[in-house]
PDB file of C-alpha atoms in Angstrom:
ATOM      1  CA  UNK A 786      43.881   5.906  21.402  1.00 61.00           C
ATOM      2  CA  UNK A 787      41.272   4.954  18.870  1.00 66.00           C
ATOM      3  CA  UNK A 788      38.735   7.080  17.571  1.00 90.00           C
ATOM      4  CA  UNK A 789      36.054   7.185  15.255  1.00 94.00           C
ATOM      5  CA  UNK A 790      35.178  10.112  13.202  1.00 95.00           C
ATOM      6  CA  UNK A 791      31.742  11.186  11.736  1.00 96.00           C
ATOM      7  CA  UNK A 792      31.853  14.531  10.368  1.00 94.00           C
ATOM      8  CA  UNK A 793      28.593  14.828   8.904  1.00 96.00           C
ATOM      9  CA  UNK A 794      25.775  15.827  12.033  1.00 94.00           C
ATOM     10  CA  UNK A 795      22.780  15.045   9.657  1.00 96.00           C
ATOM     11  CA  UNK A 796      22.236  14.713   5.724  1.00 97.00           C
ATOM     12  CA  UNK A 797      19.046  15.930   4.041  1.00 98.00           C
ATOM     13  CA  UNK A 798      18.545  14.756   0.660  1.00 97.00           C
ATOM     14  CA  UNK A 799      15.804  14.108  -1.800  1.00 97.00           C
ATOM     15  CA  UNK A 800      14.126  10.302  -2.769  1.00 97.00           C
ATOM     16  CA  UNK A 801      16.511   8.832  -5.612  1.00 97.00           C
ATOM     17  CA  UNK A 802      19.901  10.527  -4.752  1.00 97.00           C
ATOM     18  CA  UNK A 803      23.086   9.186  -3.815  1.00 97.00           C
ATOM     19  CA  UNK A 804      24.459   9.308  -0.630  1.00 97.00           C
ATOM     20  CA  UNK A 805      27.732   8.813   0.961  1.00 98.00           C
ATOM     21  CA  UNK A 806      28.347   8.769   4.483  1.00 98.00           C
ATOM     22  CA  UNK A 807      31.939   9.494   6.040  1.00 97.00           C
ATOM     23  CA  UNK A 808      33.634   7.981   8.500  1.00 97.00           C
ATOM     24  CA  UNK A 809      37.465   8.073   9.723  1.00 97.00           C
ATOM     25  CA  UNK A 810      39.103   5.750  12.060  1.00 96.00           C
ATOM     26  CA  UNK A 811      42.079   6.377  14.222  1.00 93.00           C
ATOM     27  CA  UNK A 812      43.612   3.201  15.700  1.00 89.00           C
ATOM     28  CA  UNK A 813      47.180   2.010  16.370  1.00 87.00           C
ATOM     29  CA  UNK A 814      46.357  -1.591  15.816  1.00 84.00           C
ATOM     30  CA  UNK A 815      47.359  -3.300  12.049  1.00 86.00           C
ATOM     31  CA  UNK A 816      44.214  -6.117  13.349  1.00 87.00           C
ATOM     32  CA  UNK A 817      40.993  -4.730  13.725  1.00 89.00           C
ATOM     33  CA  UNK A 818      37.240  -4.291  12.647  1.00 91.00           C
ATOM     34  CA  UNK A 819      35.010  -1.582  11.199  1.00 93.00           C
ATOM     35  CA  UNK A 820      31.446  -1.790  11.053  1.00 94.00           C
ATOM     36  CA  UNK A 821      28.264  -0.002  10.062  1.00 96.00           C
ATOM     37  CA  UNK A 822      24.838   0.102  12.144  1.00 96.00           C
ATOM     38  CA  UNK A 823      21.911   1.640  11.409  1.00 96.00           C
ATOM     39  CA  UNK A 824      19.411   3.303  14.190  1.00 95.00           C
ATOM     40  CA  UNK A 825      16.199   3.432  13.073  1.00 94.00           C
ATOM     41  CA  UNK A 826      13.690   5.667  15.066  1.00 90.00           C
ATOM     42  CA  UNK A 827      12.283   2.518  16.807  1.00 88.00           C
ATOM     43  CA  UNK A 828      15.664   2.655  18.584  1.00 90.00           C
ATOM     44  CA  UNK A 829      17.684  -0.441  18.327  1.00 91.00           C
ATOM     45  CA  UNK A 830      20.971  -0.697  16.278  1.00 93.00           C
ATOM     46  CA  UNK A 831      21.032  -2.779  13.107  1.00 94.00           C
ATOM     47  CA  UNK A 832      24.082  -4.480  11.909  1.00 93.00           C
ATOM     48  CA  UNK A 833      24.866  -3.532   8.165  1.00 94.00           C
ATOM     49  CA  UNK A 834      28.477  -4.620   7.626  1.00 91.00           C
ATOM     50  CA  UNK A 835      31.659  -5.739   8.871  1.00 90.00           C
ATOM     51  CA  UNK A 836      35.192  -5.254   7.326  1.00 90.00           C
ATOM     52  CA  UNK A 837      38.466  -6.647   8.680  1.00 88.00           C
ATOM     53  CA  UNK A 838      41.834  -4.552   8.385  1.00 89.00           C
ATOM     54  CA  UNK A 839      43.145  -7.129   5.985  1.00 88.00           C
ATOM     55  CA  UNK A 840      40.654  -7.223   3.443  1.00 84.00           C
ATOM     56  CA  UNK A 841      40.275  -3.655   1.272  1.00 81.00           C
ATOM     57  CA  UNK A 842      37.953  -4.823  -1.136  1.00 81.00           C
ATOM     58  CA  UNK A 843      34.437  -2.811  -1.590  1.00 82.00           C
ATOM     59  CA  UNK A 844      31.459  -4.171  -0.779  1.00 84.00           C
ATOM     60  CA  UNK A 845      28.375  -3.919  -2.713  1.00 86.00           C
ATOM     61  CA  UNK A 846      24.792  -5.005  -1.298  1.00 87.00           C
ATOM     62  CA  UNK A 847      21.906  -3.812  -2.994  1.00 92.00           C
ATOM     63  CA  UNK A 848      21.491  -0.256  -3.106  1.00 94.00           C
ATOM     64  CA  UNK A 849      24.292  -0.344  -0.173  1.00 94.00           C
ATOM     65  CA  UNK A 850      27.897   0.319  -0.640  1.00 93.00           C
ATOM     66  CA  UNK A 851      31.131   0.189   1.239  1.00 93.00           C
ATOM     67  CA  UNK A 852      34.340   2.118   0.725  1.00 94.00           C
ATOM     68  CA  UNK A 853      37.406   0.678   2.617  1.00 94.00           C
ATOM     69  CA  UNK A 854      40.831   2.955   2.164  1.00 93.00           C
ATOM     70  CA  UNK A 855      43.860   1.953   4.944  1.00 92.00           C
ATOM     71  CA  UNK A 856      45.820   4.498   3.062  1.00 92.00           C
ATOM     72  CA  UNK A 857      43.339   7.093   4.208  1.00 94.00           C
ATOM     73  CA  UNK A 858      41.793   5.490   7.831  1.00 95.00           C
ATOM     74  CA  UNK A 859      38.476   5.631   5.709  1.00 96.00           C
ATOM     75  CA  UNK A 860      35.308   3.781   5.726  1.00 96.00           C
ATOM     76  CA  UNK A 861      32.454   4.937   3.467  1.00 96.00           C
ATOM     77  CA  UNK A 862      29.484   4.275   3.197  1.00 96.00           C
ATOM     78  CA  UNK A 863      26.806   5.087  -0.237  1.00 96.00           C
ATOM     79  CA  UNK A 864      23.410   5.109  -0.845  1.00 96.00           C
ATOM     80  CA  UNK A 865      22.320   4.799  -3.761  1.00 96.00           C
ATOM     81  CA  UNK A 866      18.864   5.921  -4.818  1.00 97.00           C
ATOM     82  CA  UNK A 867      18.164   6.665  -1.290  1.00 97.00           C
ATOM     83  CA  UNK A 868      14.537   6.127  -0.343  1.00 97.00           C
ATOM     84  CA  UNK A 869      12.504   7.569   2.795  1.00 96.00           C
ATOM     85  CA  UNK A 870      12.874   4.287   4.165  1.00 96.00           C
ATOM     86  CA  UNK A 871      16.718   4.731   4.444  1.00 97.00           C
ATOM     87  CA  UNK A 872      15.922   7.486   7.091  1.00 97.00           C
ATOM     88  CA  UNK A 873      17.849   6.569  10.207  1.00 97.00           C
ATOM     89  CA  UNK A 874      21.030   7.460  12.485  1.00 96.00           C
ATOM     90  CA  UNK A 875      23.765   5.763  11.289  1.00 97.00           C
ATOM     91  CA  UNK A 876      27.000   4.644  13.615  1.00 96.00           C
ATOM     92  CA  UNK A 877      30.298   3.547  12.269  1.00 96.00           C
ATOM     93  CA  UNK A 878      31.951   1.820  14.666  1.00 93.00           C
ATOM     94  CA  UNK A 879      35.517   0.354  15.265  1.00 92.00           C
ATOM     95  CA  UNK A 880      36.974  -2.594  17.058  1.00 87.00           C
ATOM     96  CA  UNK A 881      40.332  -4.016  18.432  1.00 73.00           C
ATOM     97  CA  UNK A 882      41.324  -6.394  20.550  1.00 70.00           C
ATOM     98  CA  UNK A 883      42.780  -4.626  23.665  1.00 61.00           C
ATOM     99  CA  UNK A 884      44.473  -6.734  26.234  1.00 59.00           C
ATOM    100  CA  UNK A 885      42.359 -10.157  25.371  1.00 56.00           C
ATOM    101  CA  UNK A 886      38.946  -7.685  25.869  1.00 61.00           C
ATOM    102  CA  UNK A 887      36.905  -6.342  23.172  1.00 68.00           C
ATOM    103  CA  UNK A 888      35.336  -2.512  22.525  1.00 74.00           C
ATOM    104  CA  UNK A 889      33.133  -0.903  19.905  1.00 83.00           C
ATOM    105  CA  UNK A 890      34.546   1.832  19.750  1.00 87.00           C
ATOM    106  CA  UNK A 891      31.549   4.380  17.925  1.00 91.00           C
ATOM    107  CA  UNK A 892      31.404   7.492  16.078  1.00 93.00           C
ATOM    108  CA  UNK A 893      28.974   9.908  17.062  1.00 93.00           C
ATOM    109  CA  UNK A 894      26.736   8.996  13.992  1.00 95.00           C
ATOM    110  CA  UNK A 895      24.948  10.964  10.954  1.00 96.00           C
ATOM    111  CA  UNK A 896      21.455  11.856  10.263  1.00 96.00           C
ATOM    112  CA  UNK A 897      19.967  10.533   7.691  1.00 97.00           C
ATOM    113  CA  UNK A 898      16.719  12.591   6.102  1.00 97.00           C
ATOM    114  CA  UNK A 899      15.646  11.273   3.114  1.00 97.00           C
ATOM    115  CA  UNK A 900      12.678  13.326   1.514  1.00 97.00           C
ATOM    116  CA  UNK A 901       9.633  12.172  -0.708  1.00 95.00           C
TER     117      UNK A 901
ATOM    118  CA  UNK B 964      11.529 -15.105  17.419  1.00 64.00           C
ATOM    119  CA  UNK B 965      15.407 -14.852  19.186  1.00 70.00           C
ATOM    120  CA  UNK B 966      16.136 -10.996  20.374  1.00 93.00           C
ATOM    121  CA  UNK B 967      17.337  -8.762  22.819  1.00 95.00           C
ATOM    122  CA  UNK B 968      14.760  -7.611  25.269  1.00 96.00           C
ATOM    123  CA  UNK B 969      14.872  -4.408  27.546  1.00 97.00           C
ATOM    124  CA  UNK B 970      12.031  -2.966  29.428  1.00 94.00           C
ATOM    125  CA  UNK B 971      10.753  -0.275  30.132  1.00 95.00           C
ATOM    126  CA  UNK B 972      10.511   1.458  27.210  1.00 94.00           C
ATOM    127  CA  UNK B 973      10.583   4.916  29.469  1.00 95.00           C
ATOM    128  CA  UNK B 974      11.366   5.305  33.203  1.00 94.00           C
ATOM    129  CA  UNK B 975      11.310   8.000  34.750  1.00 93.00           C
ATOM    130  CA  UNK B 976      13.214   8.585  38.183  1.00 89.00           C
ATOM    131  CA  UNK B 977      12.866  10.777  41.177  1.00 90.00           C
ATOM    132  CA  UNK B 978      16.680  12.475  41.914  1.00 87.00           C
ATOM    133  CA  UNK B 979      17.936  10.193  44.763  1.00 87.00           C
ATOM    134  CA  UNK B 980      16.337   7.246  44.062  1.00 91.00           C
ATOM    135  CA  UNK B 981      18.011   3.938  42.100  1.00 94.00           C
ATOM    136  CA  UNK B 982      16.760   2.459  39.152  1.00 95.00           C
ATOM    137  CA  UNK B 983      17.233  -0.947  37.543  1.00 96.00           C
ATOM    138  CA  UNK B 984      17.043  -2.078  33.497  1.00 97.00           C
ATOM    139  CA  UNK B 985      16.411  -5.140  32.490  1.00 97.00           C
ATOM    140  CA  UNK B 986      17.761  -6.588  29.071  1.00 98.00           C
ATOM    141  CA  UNK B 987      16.864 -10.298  28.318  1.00 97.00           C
ATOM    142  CA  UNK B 988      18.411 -12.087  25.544  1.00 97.00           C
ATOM    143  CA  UNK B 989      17.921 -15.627  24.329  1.00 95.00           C
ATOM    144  CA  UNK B 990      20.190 -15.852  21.495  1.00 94.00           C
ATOM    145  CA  UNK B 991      22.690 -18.092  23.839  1.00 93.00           C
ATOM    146  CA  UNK B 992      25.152 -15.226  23.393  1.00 92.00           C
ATOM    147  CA  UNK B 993      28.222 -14.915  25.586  1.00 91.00           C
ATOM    148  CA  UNK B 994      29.003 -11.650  25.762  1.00 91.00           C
ATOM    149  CA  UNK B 995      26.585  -8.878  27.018  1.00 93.00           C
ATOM    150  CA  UNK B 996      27.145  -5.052  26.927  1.00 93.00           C
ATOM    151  CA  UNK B 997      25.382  -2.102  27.864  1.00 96.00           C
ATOM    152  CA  UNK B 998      25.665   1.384  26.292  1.00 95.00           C
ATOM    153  CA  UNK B 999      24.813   5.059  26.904  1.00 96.00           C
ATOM    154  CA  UNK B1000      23.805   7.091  24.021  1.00 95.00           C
ATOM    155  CA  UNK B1001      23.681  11.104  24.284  1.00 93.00           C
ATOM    156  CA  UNK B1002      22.259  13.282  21.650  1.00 84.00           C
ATOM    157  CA  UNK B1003      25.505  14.034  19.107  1.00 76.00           C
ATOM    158  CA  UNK B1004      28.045  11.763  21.103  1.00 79.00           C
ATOM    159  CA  UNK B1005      27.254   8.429  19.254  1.00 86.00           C
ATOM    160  CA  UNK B1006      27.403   5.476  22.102  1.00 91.00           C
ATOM    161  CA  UNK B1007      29.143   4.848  25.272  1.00 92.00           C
ATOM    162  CA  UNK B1008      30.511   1.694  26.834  1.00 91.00           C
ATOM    163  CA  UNK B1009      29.172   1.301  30.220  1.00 95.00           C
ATOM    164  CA  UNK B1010      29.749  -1.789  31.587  1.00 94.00           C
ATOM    165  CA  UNK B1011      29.933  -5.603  29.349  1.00 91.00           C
ATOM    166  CA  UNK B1012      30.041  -8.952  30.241  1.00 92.00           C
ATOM    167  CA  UNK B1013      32.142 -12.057  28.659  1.00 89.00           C
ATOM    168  CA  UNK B1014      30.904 -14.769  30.599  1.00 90.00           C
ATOM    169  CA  UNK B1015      28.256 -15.705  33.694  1.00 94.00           C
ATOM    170  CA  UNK B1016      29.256 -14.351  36.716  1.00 95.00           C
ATOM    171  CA  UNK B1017      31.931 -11.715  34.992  1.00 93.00           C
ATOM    172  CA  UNK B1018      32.003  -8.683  33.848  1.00 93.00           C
ATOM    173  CA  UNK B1019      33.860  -5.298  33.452  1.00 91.00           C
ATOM    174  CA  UNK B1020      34.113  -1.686  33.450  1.00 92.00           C
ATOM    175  CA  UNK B1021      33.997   0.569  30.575  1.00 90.00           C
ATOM    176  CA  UNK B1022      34.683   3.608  29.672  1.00 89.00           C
ATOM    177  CA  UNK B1023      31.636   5.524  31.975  1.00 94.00           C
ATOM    178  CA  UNK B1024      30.853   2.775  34.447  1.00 95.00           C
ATOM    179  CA  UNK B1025      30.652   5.173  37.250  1.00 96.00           C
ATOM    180  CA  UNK B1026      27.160   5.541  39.323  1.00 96.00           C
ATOM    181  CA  UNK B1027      25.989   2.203  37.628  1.00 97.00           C
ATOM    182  CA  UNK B1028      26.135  -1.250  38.724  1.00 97.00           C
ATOM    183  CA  UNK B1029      25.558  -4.584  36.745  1.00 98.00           C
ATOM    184  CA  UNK B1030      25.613  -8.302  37.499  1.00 97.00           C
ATOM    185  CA  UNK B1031      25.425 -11.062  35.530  1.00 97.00           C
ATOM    186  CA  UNK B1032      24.051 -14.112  37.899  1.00 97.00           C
ATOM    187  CA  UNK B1033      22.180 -16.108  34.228  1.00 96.00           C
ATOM    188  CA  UNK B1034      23.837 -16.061  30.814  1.00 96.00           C
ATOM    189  CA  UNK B1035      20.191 -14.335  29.342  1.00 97.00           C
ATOM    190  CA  UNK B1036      20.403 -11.413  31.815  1.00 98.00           C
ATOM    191  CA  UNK B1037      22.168  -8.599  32.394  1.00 98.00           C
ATOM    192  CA  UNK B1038      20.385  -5.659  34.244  1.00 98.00           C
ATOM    193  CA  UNK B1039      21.947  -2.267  34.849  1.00 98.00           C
ATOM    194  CA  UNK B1040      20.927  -0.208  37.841  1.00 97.00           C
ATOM    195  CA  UNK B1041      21.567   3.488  37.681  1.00 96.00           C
ATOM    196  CA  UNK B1042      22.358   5.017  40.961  1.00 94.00           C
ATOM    197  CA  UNK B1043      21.887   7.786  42.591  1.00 89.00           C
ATOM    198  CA  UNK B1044      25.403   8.296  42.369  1.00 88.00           C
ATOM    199  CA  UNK B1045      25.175   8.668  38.822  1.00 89.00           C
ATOM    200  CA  UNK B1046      24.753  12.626  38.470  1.00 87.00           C
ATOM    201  CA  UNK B1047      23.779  12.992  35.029  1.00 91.00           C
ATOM    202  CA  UNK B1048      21.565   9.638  34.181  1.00 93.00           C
ATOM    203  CA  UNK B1049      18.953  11.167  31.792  1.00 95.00           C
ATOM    204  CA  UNK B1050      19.831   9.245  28.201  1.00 96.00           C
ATOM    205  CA  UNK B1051      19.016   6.566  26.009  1.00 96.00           C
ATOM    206  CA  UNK B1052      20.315   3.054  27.567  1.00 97.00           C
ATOM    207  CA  UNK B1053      21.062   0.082  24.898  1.00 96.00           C
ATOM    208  CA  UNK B1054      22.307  -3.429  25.506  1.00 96.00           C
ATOM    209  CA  UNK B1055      23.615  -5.947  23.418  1.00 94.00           C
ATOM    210  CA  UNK B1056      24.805  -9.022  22.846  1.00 93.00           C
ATOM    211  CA  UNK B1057      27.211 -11.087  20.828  1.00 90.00           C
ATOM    212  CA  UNK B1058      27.787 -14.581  20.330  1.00 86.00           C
ATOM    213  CA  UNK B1059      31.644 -14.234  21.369  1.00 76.00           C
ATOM    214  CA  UNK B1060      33.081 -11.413  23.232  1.00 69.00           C
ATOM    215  CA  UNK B1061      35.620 -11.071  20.421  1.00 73.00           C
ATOM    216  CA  UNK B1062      36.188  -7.871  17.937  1.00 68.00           C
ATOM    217  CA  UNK B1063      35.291  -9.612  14.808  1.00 74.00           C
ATOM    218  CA  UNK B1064      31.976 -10.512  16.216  1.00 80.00           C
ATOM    219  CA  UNK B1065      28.937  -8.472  15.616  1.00 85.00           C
ATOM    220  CA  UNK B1066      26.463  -7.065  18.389  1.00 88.00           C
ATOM    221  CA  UNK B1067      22.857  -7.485  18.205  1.00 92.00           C
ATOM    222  CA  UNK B1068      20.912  -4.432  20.384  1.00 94.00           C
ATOM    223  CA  UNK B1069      17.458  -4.177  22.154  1.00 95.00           C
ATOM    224  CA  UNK B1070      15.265  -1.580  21.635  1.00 94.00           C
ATOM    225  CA  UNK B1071      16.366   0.761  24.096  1.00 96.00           C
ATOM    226  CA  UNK B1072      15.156   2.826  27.475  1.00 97.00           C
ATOM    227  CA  UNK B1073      15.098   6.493  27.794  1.00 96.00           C
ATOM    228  CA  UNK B1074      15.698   6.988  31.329  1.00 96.00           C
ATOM    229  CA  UNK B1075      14.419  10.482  32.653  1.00 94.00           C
ATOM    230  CA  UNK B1076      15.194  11.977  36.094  1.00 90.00           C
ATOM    231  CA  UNK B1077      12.077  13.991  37.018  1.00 86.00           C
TER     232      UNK B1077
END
């Protein structure tokens, strides 16, 4: 069965430090999707990335980075120079195609506390 | 502005009684989904739709209900049946109810049984 794995409950750090976030992914599937949402305290879930199975390379956006690793079912994701602004729950998620339906399959997300 | 609408913002039910939520979306998205989040278990499929008129279970679809009579709507109703309903409900939507396709959520209800 697939699973997604966020071992870090919640993160405190101070303005200006890197970050990384973990996630782990358990799937049987070669074809599938990770992603990366961010939950602000207003609530909803904002899309951050998407990464197919296929392609490994990182991803760099900004201060925002992405660590893909098959080899290791891994999915990172770093902050760098974190700001208070970057304070937020953040899901990574997984998707497969299972019998011509489609899941989201989430972690259980890390808190992000990012201090003046 | 295009977005994903759900009201109320807080609802708070008697035990017994049946509640509905109401998400709105008028992206033109296919596919409509509805999640459960807990505190420390990340978020739960409920129910999602593909297309008008369709839709299936997911993973904790039991003591809710859905239907999907207009491609914008998609209310859930939480039923008595449903023994533990106090949580944070959020729908979503994509444009194609396939995994490479990202979801777009509403704000959220926090449903409270008083």
């Amino acid at each position: 069965a697939q699973k997604v794995t966020q071992a870090q409950t919640e993160i405190s750090v101070v303005e200006k430090e890197d970050v990384t976030l973990d996630c782990v992914y358990e799937t049987r599937d070669t074809t599938y999707y990770l992603f990366w949402y961010k939950q602000p305290p207003s609530g909803e879930l904002v899309f951050l990335i998407r990464r197919n199975s296929f392609d490994e390379q990182n991803e760099i956006s900004g201060r925002y980075s992405w660590n893909f690793q098959k080899s290791t079912s891994s999915f990172n994701f770093t902050i760098t120079a974190s700001q208070v602004v970057d304070s937020a729950v953040y899901f990574c998620a997984l998707s497969e195609d299972m019998d011509s339906s489609y899941k989201l399959i989430f972690g259980s997300g890390t808190r992000l506390l990012v201090r003046p | 502005d295009g977005g994903i609408t759900q009201s109320p913002k807080y609802l708070f039910r008697k035990e017994g009684q049946n509640v509905t939520l109401s998400c709105e979306q008028n992206l033109n998205h296919d596919a409509m989904y509805w999640y459960r989040q807990d505190p420390g278990q990340g978020l739960r499929l409920i129910y999602y739709s593909q297309i008008v008129n369709d839709f299936q279970k997911g993973d904790i679809a039991e003591g809710y209900s859905v239907s999907r009579e207009k491609k914008e709507s998609f209310p859930l109703t939480v039923t008595s049946a449903q023994k533990n309903p106090t949580a944070f409900y959020l729908c979503a939507s994509s444009l194609l109810a396939q995994m490479n396709t990202e979801a777009f959520f509403g704000q959220g209800t926090r449903l409270t049984v008083v």
